[in-house]
Amino acid sequence: MVLIGTFFIAVYTPIFYFLKRRYPKKLKYLLNVHVFGFLISFMFISIHFAGQIGRPQQFYPELGEGIALFIIMVLLVATGFVHRFQLITKKAGIYYKPHFNRYYHVSITTAFYIVIIVHVLINVEIL
Ligand code: HEM
Ligand code: HEM
């Protein structure tokens, strides 16, 4: 499940980035795939995370970049939600600067790519 979730996020992110500029009229569809697809992926990843954190003491993993990765995922989902529902926050009069939020959403994505590569390389015993 974690393989499907991570693979989908890693592949669809650049596709989304490219297609939303190439076909601006399809933005709604592309964004729905982004939002719902990534939320399901996040659910899959959370199952892997819970499985690792809940391992018995004798077989406990060495916690490391996996934790950082999970924090990155939570931040991505949080900034993603704020971005998606910016209209609601605006109407409610909540102080919000879309370009700041987008900056965080996109730059945390870079962190995701760097850390996931390290995590996968460690766990397939290349690093
Ligand atoms: C965003 C996605 C992911 C998150 C948040 C995540 C999180 C974690 C966490 C918290 C651990 C416990 C050890 C540590 O902290 O490093 C772990 C272990 C592990 N992860 Fe992931 N992981 C992700 C993706 C993947 C992927 C794509 C693979 C496939 C290669 C993978 C394979 C493993 C394996 C094999 C372990 C066990 C390590 C051991 O026994 O010491 N993970 N992961
Ligand atoms: C979990 C991993 C996620 C990653 C790696 C990610 C990454 C990205 C990237 C790279 C962009 C492109 C920005 C651009 O082209 O200008 C973007 C846009 C966006 N994302 Fe995410 N995102 C994630 C999750 C989410 C979630 C869970 C939501 C909503 C609940 C969300 C909502 C949005 C919105 C609303 C946009 C702006 C689209 C637009 O109006 O052009 N994202 N995301």
Coordinates of C-alpha atoms and ligand atoms in Angstrom, one line a residue:
M1 CA 0.0 0.0 0.0
V2 CA 2.8 2.4 0.9
L3 CA 4.4 1.6 -2.5
I4 CA 1.2 2.5 -4.4
G5 CA 0.7 5.7 -2.3
T6 CA 4.2 6.9 -2.6
F7 CA 4.5 6.0 -6.3
F8 CA 1.3 7.9 -7.2
I9 CA 2.4 11.0 -5.3
A10 CA 5.9 10.9 -6.8
V11 CA 4.6 10.5 -10.4
Y12 CA 1.4 12.6 -10.4
T13 CA 3.0 15.7 -8.8
P14 CA 5.1 16.6 -11.9
I15 CA 2.3 15.5 -14.2
F16 CA -0.1 17.8 -12.4
Y17 CA 2.4 20.7 -12.4
F18 CA 2.8 20.3 -16.2
L19 CA -0.8 19.6 -17.2
K20 CA -2.5 22.4 -15.2
R21 CA -0.4 24.9 -17.2
R22 CA -0.8 23.1 -20.5
Y23 CA -4.6 22.6 -20.2
P24 CA -5.9 25.3 -17.8
K25 CA -9.5 24.4 -18.7
K26 CA -9.0 21.0 -17.2
L27 CA -7.8 22.4 -13.9
K28 CA -10.9 21.3 -11.9
Y29 CA -10.5 17.7 -12.9
L30 CA -6.7 17.7 -12.4
L31 CA -7.1 19.3 -9.0
N32 CA -9.7 16.8 -7.9
V33 CA -7.4 13.9 -8.9
H34 CA -4.6 15.7 -7.0
V35 CA -6.7 16.3 -3.8
F36 CA -8.6 13.0 -3.6
G37 CA -5.8 10.8 -5.0
F38 CA -3.3 12.3 -2.6
L39 CA -5.6 12.0 0.4
I40 CA -6.1 8.3 -0.4
S41 CA -2.3 8.0 -0.8
F42 CA -1.8 9.7 2.5
M43 CA -4.2 7.1 4.1
F44 CA -2.1 4.2 2.6
I45 CA 1.1 5.8 3.9
S46 CA -0.4 6.3 7.4
I47 CA -1.2 2.6 7.5
H48 CA 2.6 1.9 6.9
F49 CA 3.5 4.5 9.5
A50 CA 1.1 3.0 12.1
G51 CA 2.4 -0.5 11.3
Q52 CA 6.0 0.6 11.9
I53 CA 5.4 2.6 15.0
G54 CA 3.3 -0.2 16.5
R55 CA 5.9 -3.0 16.0
P56 CA 6.8 -5.1 19.1
Q57 CA 9.8 -4.0 21.1
Q58 CA 12.0 -6.9 20.0
F59 CA 11.5 -5.9 16.4
Y60 CA 11.3 -2.2 16.7
P61 CA 12.7 -0.3 13.7
E62 CA 15.4 2.3 14.0
L63 CA 13.4 5.5 13.8
G64 CA 14.9 8.0 11.5
E65 CA 14.1 9.6 8.2
G66 CA 10.7 7.8 8.2
I67 CA 9.5 10.1 11.0
A68 CA 10.7 13.2 9.1
L69 CA 8.8 11.9 6.0
F70 CA 5.6 11.5 7.9
I71 CA 5.9 15.0 9.3
I72 CA 6.5 16.2 5.7
M73 CA 3.3 14.4 4.6
V74 CA 1.2 15.9 7.4
L75 CA 2.5 19.4 6.5
L76 CA 1.7 18.8 2.8
V77 CA -1.8 17.8 3.6
A78 CA -2.3 20.7 6.0
T79 CA -1.0 23.4 3.6
G80 CA -2.9 21.6 0.7
F81 CA -6.2 21.9 2.7
V82 CA -5.6 25.6 3.5
H83 CA -4.9 26.1 -0.2
R84 CA -7.9 24.2 -1.4
F85 CA -10.3 26.0 0.9
Q86 CA -8.9 29.5 0.6
L87 CA -12.2 30.9 -0.5
I88 CA -13.8 29.7 2.7
T89 CA -11.0 31.2 4.9
K90 CA -11.3 34.4 2.9
K91 CA -15.1 34.6 3.4
A92 CA -14.7 33.9 7.1
G93 CA -12.3 36.8 7.3
I94 CA -9.4 34.7 8.4
Y95 CA -6.0 36.3 7.7
Y96 CA -4.5 34.4 4.9
K97 CA -1.9 35.0 2.2
P98 CA -2.2 32.5 -0.7
H99 CA 1.2 33.1 -2.2
F100 CA 2.9 32.3 1.2
N101 CA 0.9 29.1 1.6
R102 CA 1.6 28.0 -2.0
Y103 CA 5.3 28.7 -1.4
Y104 CA 5.3 26.3 1.6
H105 CA 3.1 23.7 -0.2
V106 CA 5.5 23.6 -3.2
S107 CA 8.8 23.8 -1.2
I108 CA 7.8 21.1 1.2
T109 CA 7.2 19.0 -1.9
T110 CA 11.0 19.3 -2.6
A111 CA 11.7 18.0 0.9
F112 CA 9.4 15.0 0.2
Y113 CA 11.4 14.0 -2.9
I114 CA 14.8 14.3 -1.1
V115 CA 13.8 12.3 2.0
I116 CA 11.7 9.6 0.2
I117 CA 14.8 8.8 -2.0
V118 CA 16.9 8.4 1.1
H119 CA 14.2 6.3 2.9
V120 CA 13.7 3.9 -0.1
L121 CA 17.5 3.5 -0.7
I122 CA 18.1 2.7 3.0
N123 CA 15.2 0.2 3.1
V124 CA 16.2 -1.6 -0.1
E125 CA 19.7 -1.7 1.5
I126 CA 21.5 0.3 -1.1
L127 CA 22.5 3.0 1.4
Ligands
HEM1 C1 5.9 9.0 2.6 C2 6.0 7.7 2.7 C3 6.6 7.0 3.8 C4 6.6 7.2 5.2 C5 6.0 8.4 5.9 C6 7.3 6.2 5.9 C7 7.5 6.1 7.2 C8 8.3 5.1 7.9 C9 8.6 5.0 9.3 C10 8.3 6.1 10.3 C11 9.4 3.9 9.5 C12 10.1 3.5 10.8 C13 11.6 3.6 10.6 C14 12.1 5.0 10.3 O1 11.7 6.0 11.0 O2 12.8 5.2 9.4 C15 9.5 3.2 8.2 C16 10.1 2.0 8.0 C17 10.2 1.3 6.8 N1 9.7 1.8 5.6 FE1 8.8 3.5 5.3 N2 7.7 5.3 4.9 C18 7.3 5.7 3.7 C19 7.6 5.1 2.4 C20 8.2 3.9 2.3 C21 8.4 3.3 1.0 C22 8.0 3.8 -0.4 C23 9.0 2.1 1.2 C24 9.5 1.1 0.2 C25 10.7 0.8 -0.1 C26 9.2 2.0 2.7 C27 9.8 0.9 3.3 C28 10.0 0.8 4.7 C29 10.6 -0.3 5.3 C30 11.1 -1.6 4.6 C31 10.7 0.0 6.7 C32 11.3 -0.9 7.8 C33 12.6 -0.5 8.2 C34 13.2 -1.4 9.3 O3 12.7 -2.5 9.5 O4 14.1 -0.9 10.0 N3 8.7 3.1 3.3 N4 8.8 3.9 7.2
HEM2 C1 0.5 14.9 -0.1 C2 1.3 15.4 -1.0 C3 1.1 16.6 -1.9 C4 2.1 17.1 -2.7 C5 3.5 16.5 -2.9 C6 1.5 18.3 -3.4 C7 2.2 19.1 -4.3 C8 1.6 20.1 -5.0 C9 2.3 20.8 -6.1 C10 3.7 20.6 -6.6 C11 1.4 21.7 -6.6 C12 1.6 22.6 -7.8 C13 1.6 24.1 -7.5 C14 1.5 24.8 -8.9 O1 1.6 24.2 -9.9 O2 1.4 26.0 -8.8 C15 0.2 21.7 -5.8 C16 -0.9 22.5 -5.9 C17 -2.0 22.4 -5.1 N1 -2.3 21.4 -4.2 FE1 -1.0 20.0 -3.5 N2 0.2 18.5 -2.9 C18 -0.1 17.5 -2.0 C19 -1.3 17.4 -1.3 C20 -2.4 18.2 -1.4 C21 -3.6 18.0 -0.7 C22 -3.9 16.9 0.3 C23 -4.4 19.1 -1.0 C24 -5.8 19.4 -0.6 C25 -6.5 18.9 0.3 C26 -3.7 19.9 -2.0 C27 -4.2 21.0 -2.6 C28 -3.6 21.7 -3.6 C29 -4.1 22.9 -4.3 C30 -5.5 23.5 -4.0 C31 -3.2 23.3 -5.2 C32 -3.3 24.5 -6.2 C33 -3.8 24.1 -7.5 C34 -4.1 25.4 -8.3 O3 -5.1 26.1 -7.9 O4 -3.4 25.6 -9.3 N3 -2.5 19.3 -2.2 N4 0.4 20.6 -4.8

